[in-house]
Tab-separated table of C-alpha atoms and ligand atoms in Angstrom:
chain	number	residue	atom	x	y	z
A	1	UNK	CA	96.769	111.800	83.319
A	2	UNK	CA	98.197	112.753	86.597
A	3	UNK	CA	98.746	110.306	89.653
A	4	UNK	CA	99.408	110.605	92.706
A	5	UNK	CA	101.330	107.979	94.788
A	6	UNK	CA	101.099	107.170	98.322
A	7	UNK	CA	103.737	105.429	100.729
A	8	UNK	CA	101.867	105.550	104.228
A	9	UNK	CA	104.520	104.278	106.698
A	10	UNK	CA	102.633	104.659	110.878
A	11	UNK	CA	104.200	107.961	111.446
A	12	UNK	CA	105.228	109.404	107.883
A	13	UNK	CA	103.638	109.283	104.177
A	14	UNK	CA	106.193	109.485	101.292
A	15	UNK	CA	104.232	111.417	98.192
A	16	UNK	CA	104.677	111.615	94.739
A	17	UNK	CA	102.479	112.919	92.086
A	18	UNK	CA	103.498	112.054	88.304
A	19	UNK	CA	102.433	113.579	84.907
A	20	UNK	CA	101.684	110.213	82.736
A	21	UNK	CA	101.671	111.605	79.533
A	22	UNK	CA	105.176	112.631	79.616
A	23	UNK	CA	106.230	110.224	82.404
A	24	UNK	CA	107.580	112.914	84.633
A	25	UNK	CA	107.487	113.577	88.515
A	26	UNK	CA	105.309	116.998	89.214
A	27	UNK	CA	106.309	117.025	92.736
A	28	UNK	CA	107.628	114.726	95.675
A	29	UNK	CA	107.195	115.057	99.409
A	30	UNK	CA	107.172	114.086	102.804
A	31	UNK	CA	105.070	114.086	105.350
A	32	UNK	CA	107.147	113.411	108.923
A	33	UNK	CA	106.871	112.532	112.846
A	34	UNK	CA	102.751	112.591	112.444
A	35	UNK	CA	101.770	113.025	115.969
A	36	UNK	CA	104.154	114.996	117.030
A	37	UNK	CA	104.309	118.443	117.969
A	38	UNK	CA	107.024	119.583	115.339
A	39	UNK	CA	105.264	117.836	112.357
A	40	UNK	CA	107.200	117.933	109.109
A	41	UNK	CA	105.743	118.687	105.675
A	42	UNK	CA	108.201	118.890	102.863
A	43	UNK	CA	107.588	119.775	99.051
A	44	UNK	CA	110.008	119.547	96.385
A	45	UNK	CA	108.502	121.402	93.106
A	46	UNK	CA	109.587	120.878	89.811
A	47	UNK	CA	110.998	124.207	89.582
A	48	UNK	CA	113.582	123.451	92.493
A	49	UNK	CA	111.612	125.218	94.960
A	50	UNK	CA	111.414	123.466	98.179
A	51	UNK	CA	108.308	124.519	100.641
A	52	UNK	CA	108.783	123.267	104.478
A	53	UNK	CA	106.064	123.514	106.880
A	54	UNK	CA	106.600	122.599	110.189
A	55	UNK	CA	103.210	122.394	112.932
A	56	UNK	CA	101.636	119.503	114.858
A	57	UNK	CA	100.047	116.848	112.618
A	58	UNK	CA	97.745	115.049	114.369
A	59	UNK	CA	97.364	112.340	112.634
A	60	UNK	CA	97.186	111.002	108.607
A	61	UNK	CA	93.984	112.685	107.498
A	62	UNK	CA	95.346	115.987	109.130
A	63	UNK	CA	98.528	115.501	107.353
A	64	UNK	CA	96.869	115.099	103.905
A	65	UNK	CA	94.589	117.324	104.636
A	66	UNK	CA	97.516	120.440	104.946
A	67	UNK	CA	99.330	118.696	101.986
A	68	UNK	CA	96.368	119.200	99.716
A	69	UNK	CA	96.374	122.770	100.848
A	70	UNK	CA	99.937	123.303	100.324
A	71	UNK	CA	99.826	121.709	96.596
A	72	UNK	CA	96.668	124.119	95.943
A	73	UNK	CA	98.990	127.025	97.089
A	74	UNK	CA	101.604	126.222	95.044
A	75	UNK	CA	99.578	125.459	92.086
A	76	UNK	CA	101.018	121.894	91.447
A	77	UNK	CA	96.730	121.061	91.551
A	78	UNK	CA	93.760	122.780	91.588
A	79	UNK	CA	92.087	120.273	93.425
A	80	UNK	CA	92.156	116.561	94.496
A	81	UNK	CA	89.861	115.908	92.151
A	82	UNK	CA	92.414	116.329	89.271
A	83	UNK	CA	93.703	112.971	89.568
A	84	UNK	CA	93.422	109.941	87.725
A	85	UNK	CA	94.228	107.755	90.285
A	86	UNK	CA	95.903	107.393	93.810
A	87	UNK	CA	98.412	104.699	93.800
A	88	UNK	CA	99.167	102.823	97.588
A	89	UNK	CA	102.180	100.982	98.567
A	90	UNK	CA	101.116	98.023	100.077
A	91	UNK	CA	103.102	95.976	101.770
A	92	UNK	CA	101.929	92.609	101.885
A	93	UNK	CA	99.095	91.020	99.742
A	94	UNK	CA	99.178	87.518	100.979
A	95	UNK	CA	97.760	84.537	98.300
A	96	UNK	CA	94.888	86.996	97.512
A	97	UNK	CA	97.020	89.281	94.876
A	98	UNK	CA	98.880	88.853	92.132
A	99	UNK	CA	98.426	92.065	90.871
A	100	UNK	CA	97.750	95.736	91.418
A	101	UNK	CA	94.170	96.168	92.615
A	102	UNK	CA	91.208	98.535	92.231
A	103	UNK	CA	90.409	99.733	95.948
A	104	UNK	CA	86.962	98.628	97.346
A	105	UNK	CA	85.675	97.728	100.305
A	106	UNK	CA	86.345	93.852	99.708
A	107	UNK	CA	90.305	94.732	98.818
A	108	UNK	CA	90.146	96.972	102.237
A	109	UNK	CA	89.629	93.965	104.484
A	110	UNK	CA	92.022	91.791	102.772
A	111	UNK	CA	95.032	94.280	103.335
A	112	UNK	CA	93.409	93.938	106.438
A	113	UNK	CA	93.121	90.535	107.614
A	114	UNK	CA	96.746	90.327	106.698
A	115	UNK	CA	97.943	92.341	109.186
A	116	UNK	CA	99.349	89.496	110.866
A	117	UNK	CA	101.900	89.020	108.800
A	118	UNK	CA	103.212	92.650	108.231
A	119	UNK	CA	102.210	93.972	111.840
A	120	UNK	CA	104.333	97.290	111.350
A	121	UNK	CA	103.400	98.099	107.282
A	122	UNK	CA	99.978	96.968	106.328
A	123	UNK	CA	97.787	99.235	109.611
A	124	UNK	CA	99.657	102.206	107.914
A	125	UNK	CA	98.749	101.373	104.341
A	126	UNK	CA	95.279	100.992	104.960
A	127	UNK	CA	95.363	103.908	106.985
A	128	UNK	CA	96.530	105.473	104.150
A	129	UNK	CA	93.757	104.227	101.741
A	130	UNK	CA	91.050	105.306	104.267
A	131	UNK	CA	92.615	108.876	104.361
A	132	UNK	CA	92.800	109.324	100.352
A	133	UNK	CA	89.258	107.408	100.741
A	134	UNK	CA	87.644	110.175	102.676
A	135	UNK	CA	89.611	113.154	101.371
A	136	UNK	CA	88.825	112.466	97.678
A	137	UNK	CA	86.017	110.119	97.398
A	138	UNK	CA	85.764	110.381	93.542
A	139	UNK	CA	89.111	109.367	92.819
A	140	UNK	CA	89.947	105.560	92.020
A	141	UNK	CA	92.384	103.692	94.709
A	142	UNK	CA	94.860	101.218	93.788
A	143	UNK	CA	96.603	99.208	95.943
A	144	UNK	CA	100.075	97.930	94.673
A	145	UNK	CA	101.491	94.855	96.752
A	146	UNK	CA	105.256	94.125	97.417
A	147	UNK	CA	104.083	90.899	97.655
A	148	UNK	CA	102.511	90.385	94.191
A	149	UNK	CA	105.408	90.412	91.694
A	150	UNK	CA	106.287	87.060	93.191
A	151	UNK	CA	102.907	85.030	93.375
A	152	UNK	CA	104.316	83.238	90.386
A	153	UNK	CA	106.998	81.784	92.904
A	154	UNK	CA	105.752	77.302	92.496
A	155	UNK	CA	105.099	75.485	95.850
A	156	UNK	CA	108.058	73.950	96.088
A	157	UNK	CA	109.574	76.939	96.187
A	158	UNK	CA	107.553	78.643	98.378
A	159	UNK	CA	106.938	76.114	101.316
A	160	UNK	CA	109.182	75.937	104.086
A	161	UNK	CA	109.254	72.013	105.012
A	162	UNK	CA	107.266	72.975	108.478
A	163	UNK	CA	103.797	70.701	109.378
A	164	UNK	CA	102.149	71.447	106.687
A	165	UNK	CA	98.833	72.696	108.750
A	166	UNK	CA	101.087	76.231	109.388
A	167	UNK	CA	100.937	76.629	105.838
A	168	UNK	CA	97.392	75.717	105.371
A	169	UNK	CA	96.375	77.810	108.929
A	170	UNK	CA	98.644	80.246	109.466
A	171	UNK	CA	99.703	81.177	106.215
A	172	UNK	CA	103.499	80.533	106.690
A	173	UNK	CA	104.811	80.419	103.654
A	174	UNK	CA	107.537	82.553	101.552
A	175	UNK	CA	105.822	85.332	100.200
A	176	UNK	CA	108.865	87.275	99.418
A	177	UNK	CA	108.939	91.137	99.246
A	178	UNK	CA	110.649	94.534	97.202
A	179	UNK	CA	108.370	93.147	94.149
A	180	UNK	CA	107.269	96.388	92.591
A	181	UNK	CA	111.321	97.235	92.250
A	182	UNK	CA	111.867	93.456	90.628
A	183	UNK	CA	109.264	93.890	88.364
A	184	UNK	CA	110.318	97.213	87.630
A	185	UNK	CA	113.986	96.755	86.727
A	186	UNK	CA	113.061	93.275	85.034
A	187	UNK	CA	110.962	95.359	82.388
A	188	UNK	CA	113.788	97.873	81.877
A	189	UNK	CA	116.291	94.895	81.437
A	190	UNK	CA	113.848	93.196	78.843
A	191	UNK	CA	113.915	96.679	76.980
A	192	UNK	CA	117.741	97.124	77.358
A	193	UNK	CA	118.028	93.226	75.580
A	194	UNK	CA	115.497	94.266	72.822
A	195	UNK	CA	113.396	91.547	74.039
A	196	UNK	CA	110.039	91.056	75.149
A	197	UNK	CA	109.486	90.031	79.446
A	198	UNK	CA	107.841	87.169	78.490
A	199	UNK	CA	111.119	85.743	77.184
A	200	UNK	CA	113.356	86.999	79.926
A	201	UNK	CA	115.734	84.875	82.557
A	202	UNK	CA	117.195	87.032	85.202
A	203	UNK	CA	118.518	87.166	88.215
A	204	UNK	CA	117.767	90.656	90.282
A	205	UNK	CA	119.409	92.086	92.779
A	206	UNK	CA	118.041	94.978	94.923
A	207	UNK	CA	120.277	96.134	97.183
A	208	UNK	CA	119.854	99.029	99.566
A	209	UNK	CA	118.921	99.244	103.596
A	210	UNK	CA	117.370	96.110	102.662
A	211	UNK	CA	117.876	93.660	99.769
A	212	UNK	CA	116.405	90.695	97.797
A	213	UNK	CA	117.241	88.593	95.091
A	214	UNK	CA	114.720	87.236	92.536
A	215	UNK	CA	115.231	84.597	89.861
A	216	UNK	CA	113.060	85.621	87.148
A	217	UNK	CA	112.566	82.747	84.258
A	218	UNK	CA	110.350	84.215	81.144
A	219	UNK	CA	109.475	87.275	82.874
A	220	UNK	CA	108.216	85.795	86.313
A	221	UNK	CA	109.563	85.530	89.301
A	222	UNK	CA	110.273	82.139	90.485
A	223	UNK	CA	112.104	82.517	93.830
A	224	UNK	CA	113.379	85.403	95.809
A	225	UNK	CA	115.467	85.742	98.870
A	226	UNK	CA	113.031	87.264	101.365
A	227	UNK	CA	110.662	84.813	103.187
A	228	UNK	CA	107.399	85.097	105.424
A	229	UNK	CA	108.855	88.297	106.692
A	230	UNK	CA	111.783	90.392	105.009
A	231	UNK	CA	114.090	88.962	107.150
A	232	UNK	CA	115.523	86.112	105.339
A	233	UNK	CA	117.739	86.097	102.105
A	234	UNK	CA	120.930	88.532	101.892
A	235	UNK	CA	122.707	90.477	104.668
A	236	UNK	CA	121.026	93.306	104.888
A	237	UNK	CA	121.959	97.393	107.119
A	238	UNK	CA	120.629	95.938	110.162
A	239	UNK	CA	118.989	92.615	109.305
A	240	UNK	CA	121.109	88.939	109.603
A	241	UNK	CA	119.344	87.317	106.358
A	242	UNK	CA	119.611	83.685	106.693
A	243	UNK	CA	120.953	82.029	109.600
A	244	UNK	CA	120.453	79.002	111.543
A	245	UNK	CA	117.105	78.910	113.332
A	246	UNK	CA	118.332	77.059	115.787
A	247	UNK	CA	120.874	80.035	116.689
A	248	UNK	CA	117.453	81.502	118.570
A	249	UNK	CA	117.059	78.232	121.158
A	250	UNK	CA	120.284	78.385	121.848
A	251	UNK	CA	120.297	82.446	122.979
A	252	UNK	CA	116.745	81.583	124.493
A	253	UNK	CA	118.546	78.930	126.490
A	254	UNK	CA	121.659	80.081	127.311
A	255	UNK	CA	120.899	83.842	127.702
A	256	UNK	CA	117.183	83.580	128.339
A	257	UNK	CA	116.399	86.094	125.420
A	258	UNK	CA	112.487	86.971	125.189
A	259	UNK	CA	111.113	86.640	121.451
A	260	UNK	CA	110.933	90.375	121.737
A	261	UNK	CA	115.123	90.169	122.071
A	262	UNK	CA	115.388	87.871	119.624
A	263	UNK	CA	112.847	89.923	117.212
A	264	UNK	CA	115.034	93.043	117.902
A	265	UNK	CA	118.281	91.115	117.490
A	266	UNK	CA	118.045	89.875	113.833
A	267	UNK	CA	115.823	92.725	112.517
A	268	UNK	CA	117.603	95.955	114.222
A	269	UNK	CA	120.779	94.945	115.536
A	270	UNK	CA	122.355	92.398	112.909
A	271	UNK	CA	123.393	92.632	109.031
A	272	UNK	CA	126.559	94.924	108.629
A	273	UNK	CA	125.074	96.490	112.086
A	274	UNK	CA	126.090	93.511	113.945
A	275	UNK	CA	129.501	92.898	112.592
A	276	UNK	CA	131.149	96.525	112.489
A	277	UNK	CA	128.775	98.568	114.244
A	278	UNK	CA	127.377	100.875	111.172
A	279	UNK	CA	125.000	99.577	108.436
A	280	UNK	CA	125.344	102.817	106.043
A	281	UNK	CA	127.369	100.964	103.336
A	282	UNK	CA	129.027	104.307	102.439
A	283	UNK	CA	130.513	104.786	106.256
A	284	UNK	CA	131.215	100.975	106.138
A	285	UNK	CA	133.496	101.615	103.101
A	286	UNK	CA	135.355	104.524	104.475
A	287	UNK	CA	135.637	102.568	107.574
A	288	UNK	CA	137.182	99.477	105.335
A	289	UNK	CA	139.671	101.689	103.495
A	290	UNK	CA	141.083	103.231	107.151
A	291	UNK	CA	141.350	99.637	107.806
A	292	UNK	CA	139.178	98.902	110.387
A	293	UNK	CA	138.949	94.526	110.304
A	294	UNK	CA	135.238	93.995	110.955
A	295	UNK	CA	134.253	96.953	108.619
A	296	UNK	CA	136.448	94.575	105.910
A	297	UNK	CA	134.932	91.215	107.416
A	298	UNK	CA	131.322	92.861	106.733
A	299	UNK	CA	132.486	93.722	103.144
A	300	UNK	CA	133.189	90.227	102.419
A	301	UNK	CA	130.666	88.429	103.879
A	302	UNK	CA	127.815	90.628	102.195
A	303	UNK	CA	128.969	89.907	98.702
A	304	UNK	CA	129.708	85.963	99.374
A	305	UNK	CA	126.076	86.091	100.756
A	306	UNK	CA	125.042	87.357	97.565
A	307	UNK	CA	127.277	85.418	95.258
A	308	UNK	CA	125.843	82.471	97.223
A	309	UNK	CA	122.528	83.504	95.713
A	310	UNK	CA	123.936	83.804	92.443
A	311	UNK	CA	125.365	80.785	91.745
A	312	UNK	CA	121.959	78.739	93.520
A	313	UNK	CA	119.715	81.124	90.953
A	314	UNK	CA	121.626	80.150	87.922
A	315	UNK	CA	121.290	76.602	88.528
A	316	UNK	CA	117.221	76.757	89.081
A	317	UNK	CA	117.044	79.123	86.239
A	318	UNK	CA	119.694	77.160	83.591
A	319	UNK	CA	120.086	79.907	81.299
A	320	UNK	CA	120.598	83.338	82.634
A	321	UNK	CA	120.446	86.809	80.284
A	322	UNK	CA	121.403	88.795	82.348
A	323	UNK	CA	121.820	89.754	86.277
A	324	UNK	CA	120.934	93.539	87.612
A	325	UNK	CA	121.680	95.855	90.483
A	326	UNK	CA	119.780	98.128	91.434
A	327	UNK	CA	119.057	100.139	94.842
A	328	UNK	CA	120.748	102.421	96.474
A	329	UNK	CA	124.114	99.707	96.934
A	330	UNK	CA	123.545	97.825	93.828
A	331	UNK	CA	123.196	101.284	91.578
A	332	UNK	CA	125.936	103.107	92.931
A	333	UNK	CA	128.674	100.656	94.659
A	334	UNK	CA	130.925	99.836	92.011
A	335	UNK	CA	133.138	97.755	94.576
A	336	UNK	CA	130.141	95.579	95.865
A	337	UNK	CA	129.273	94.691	91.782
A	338	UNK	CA	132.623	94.113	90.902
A	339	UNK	CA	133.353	91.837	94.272
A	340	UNK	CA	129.708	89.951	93.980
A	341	UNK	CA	130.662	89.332	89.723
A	342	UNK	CA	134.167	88.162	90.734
A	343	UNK	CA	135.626	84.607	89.507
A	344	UNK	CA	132.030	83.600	87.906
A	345	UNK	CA	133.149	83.355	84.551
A	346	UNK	CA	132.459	79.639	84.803
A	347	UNK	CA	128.697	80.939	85.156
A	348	UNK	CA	129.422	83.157	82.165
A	349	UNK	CA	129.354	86.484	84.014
A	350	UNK	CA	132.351	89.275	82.987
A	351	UNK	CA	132.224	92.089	84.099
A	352	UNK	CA	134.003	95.224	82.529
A	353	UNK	CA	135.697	96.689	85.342
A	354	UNK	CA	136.122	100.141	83.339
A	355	UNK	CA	132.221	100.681	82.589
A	356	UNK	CA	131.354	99.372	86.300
A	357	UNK	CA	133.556	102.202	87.707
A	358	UNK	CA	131.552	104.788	85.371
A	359	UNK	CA	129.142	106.542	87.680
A	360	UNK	CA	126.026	107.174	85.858
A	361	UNK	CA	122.414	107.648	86.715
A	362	UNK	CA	121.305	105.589	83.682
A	363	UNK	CA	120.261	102.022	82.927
A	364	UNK	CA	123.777	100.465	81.229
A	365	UNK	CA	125.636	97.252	80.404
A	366	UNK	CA	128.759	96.988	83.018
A	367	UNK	CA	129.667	93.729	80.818
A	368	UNK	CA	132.131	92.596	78.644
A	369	UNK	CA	130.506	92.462	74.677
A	370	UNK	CA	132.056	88.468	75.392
A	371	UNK	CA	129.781	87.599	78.521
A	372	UNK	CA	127.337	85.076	77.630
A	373	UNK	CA	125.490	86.652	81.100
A	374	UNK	CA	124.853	90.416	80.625
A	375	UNK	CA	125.457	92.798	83.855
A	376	UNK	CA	123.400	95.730	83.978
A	377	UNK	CA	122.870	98.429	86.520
A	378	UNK	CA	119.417	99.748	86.516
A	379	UNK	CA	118.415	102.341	88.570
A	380	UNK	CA	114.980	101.404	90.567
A	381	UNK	CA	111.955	103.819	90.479
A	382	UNK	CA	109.397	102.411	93.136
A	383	UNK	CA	107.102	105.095	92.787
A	384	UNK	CA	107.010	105.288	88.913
A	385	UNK	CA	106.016	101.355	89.015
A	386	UNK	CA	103.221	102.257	91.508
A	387	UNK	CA	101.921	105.172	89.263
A	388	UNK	CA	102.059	102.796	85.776
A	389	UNK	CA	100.341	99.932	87.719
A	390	UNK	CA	97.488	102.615	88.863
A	391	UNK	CA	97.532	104.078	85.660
A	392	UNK	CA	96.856	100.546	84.004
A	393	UNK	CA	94.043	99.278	86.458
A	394	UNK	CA	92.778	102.764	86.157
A	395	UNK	CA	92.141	102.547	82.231
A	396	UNK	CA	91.023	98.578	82.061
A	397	UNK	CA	88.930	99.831	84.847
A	398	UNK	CA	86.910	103.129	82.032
A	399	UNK	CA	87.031	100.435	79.375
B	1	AMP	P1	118.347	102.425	99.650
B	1	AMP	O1	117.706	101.681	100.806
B	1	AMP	O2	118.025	101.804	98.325
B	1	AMP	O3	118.116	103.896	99.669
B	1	AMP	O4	119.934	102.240	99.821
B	1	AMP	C1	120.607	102.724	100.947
B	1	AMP	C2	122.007	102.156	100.968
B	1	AMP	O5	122.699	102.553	99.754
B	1	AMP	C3	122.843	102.654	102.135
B	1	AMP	O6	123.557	101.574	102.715
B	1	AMP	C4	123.794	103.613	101.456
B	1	AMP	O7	125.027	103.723	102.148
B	1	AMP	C5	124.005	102.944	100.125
B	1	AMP	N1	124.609	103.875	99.158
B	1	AMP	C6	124.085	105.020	98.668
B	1	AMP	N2	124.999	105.644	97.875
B	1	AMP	C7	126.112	104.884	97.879
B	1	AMP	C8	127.396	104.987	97.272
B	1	AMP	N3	127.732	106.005	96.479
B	1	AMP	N4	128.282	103.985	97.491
B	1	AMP	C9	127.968	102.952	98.290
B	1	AMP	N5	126.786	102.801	98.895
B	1	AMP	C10	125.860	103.747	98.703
């Protein structure tokens, strides 16, 4: 079974087609600066070759359109038509999913009517879907929702104590976001335990450009750090995570910042950004070591943040198997696991600080064999978990 997944973003698609029998990645690629005049298409084969092609790409259907040529070329398909499935990213899935979904015309103006809340991500997915739509019409569609994993989240968890008609109108609620990657290292835990989801407590940690935490009690999630928007939760490259609200009618009053300012502010300019000036974590570390204050200030309050989140998703969850990292921080920033794990034996969390400074691309136990809460570092696979979810609505879809 072969599938191929999608990750439309409004002026680049991230692809990735995957052999399911022997759950292995065919090829990966990029599509990049669609509109431009120096388009980007790159293909990485299996073999190691790596194909460039660089013209203007119109738009989406145009890009597709000279990827399915290029993967004909290079033999990786013979046609569109080989696939299984097509597997989306979709950002956000409001109330209406809980699950990956078959693609039809109904789904379609769903993703759409939720454009509200994810202005920038959910135009692109569905432009996305309509591409794949048009280019291979006899292929199922599957949409796979950040949003999903965490439908399980109860209302009073979920509501933000606002008037309780923006809830019921406007949809604000926490929705909460990086699902796919939850769900994803949340089954690799429950195989790592030798136990099945259904019986797992957790607490996740995905930590890259952005991050979340989820509590996850018998294999569901049950609160996460992101909100109505991505914004809240942990300190994130660019993004502040929580803060005050009242922090933005204060700069509206006192500086006479537009919600434009403040929108740009807290999404683009804050997180590590804001306090040392870089938000790549591996420039912020080399920046640390030279001694630079705010680089070490930025350090610190990152892993409190996330510490913070710790200790408030052991108490809601009671008892806690284990806690994972994963993303590109959490899976490869021995430092920020040791620093987050410190003084929390009282929680029952010890780490071994000899396995955590093992660098490894493999799923592993950084604890002690003593620690009642195991520590594992599980490397995320986004577009794997898109092409199993396809694969699975694909087959309950032929029987
Ligand atoms: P992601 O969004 O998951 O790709 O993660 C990106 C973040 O991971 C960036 O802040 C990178 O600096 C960080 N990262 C990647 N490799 C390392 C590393 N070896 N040590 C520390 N941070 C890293």
């Amino acid at each position: 079974m072969k599938i191929l997944v999608l990750n439309s973003g409004s002026s680049s698609v991230k692809f990735q087609i995957f052999q399911m029998q022997e759950v292995k990645s065919i090829v990966t690629g990029l599509i990049e600066q669609i509109g431009e005049e120096s388009s980007t298409i790159t293909l990485k084969l299996n073999s190691g070759k790596v194909v460039t092609r660089i013209q203007k790409i119109a738009d989406h259907i145009a890009g597709l359109d000279i990827t399915r040529s290029l993967l004909i070329e290079e033999k990786v398909i013979e046609s569109l038509d080989e696939l299984d499935g097509i597997g989306h990213r979709v950002v956000h899935g409001g109330e209406h999913f809980s699950q990956a979904a078959y693609i039809n015309e109904s789904v379609m103006q769903k993703i759409e009517k939720l454009i509200p809340l994810a202005p920038l991500h959910n135009p692109a997915n569905l432009d996305g879907i309509k591409v794949a739509l048009k280019l291979s019409p006899n292929v199922p569609n599957v949409a796979v929702f950040d949003t999903a994993f965490h439908q399980s989240i109860p209302d009073y968890a979920y509501m933000y104590a606002l008037p309780y008609h923006l809830y019921e109108n406007q949809g604000v609620r926490k929705y909460g976001f990086h699902g796919t990657s939850h769900h994803f290292v949340s089954l690799e835990a429950a195989k790592l335990l030798n136990k099945p989801l259904s019986s797992l407590n957790a607490i996740t940690l995905h930590l890259g450009n952005g991050g979340s935490a989820t509590a996850i009690e018998n294999g569901k999630s049950i609160d996460t750090s992101m909100g109505l928007t991505p914004l809240e939760g942990l300190i994130m490259g660019t993004r502040s995570g929580d803060i005050d609200p009242a922090i933005l009618f204060y700069l509206s009053r006192t500086k006479g910042y537009s919600i434009d300012d403040l929108d740009r502010l807290l999404n683009k300019e804050s997180g590590l950004k804001g306090i040392c000036g870089a938000n790549d974590m591996r420039q912020i570390i080399d920046m640390a070591e030279d001694g630079d204050k705010k680089a070490i200030l930025a350090l610190e309050m990152f892993n409190y943040r996330i510490k913070k989140y710790i200790g408030s998703y052991s108490a809601i969850l009671g008892h806690v198997d284990c806690i994972v990292f994963t993303g590109g921080i959490g899976e490869n920033d021995d430092m920020a696991r040791a620093n987050c794990c410190k003084n929390l034996e009282n929680l029952g969390i010890q780490l071994d600080l000899e396995k955590n400074a093992i660098r490894s691309k493999e799923a592993r136990d950084i604890s002690l064999p003593q620690s009642r809460v195991k520590v594992f570092v599980i490397p995320t696979n986004e577009e794997l978990a898109i092409a199993q979810q396809t694969q699975k609505v694909v087959q309950d879809m032929r029987m």
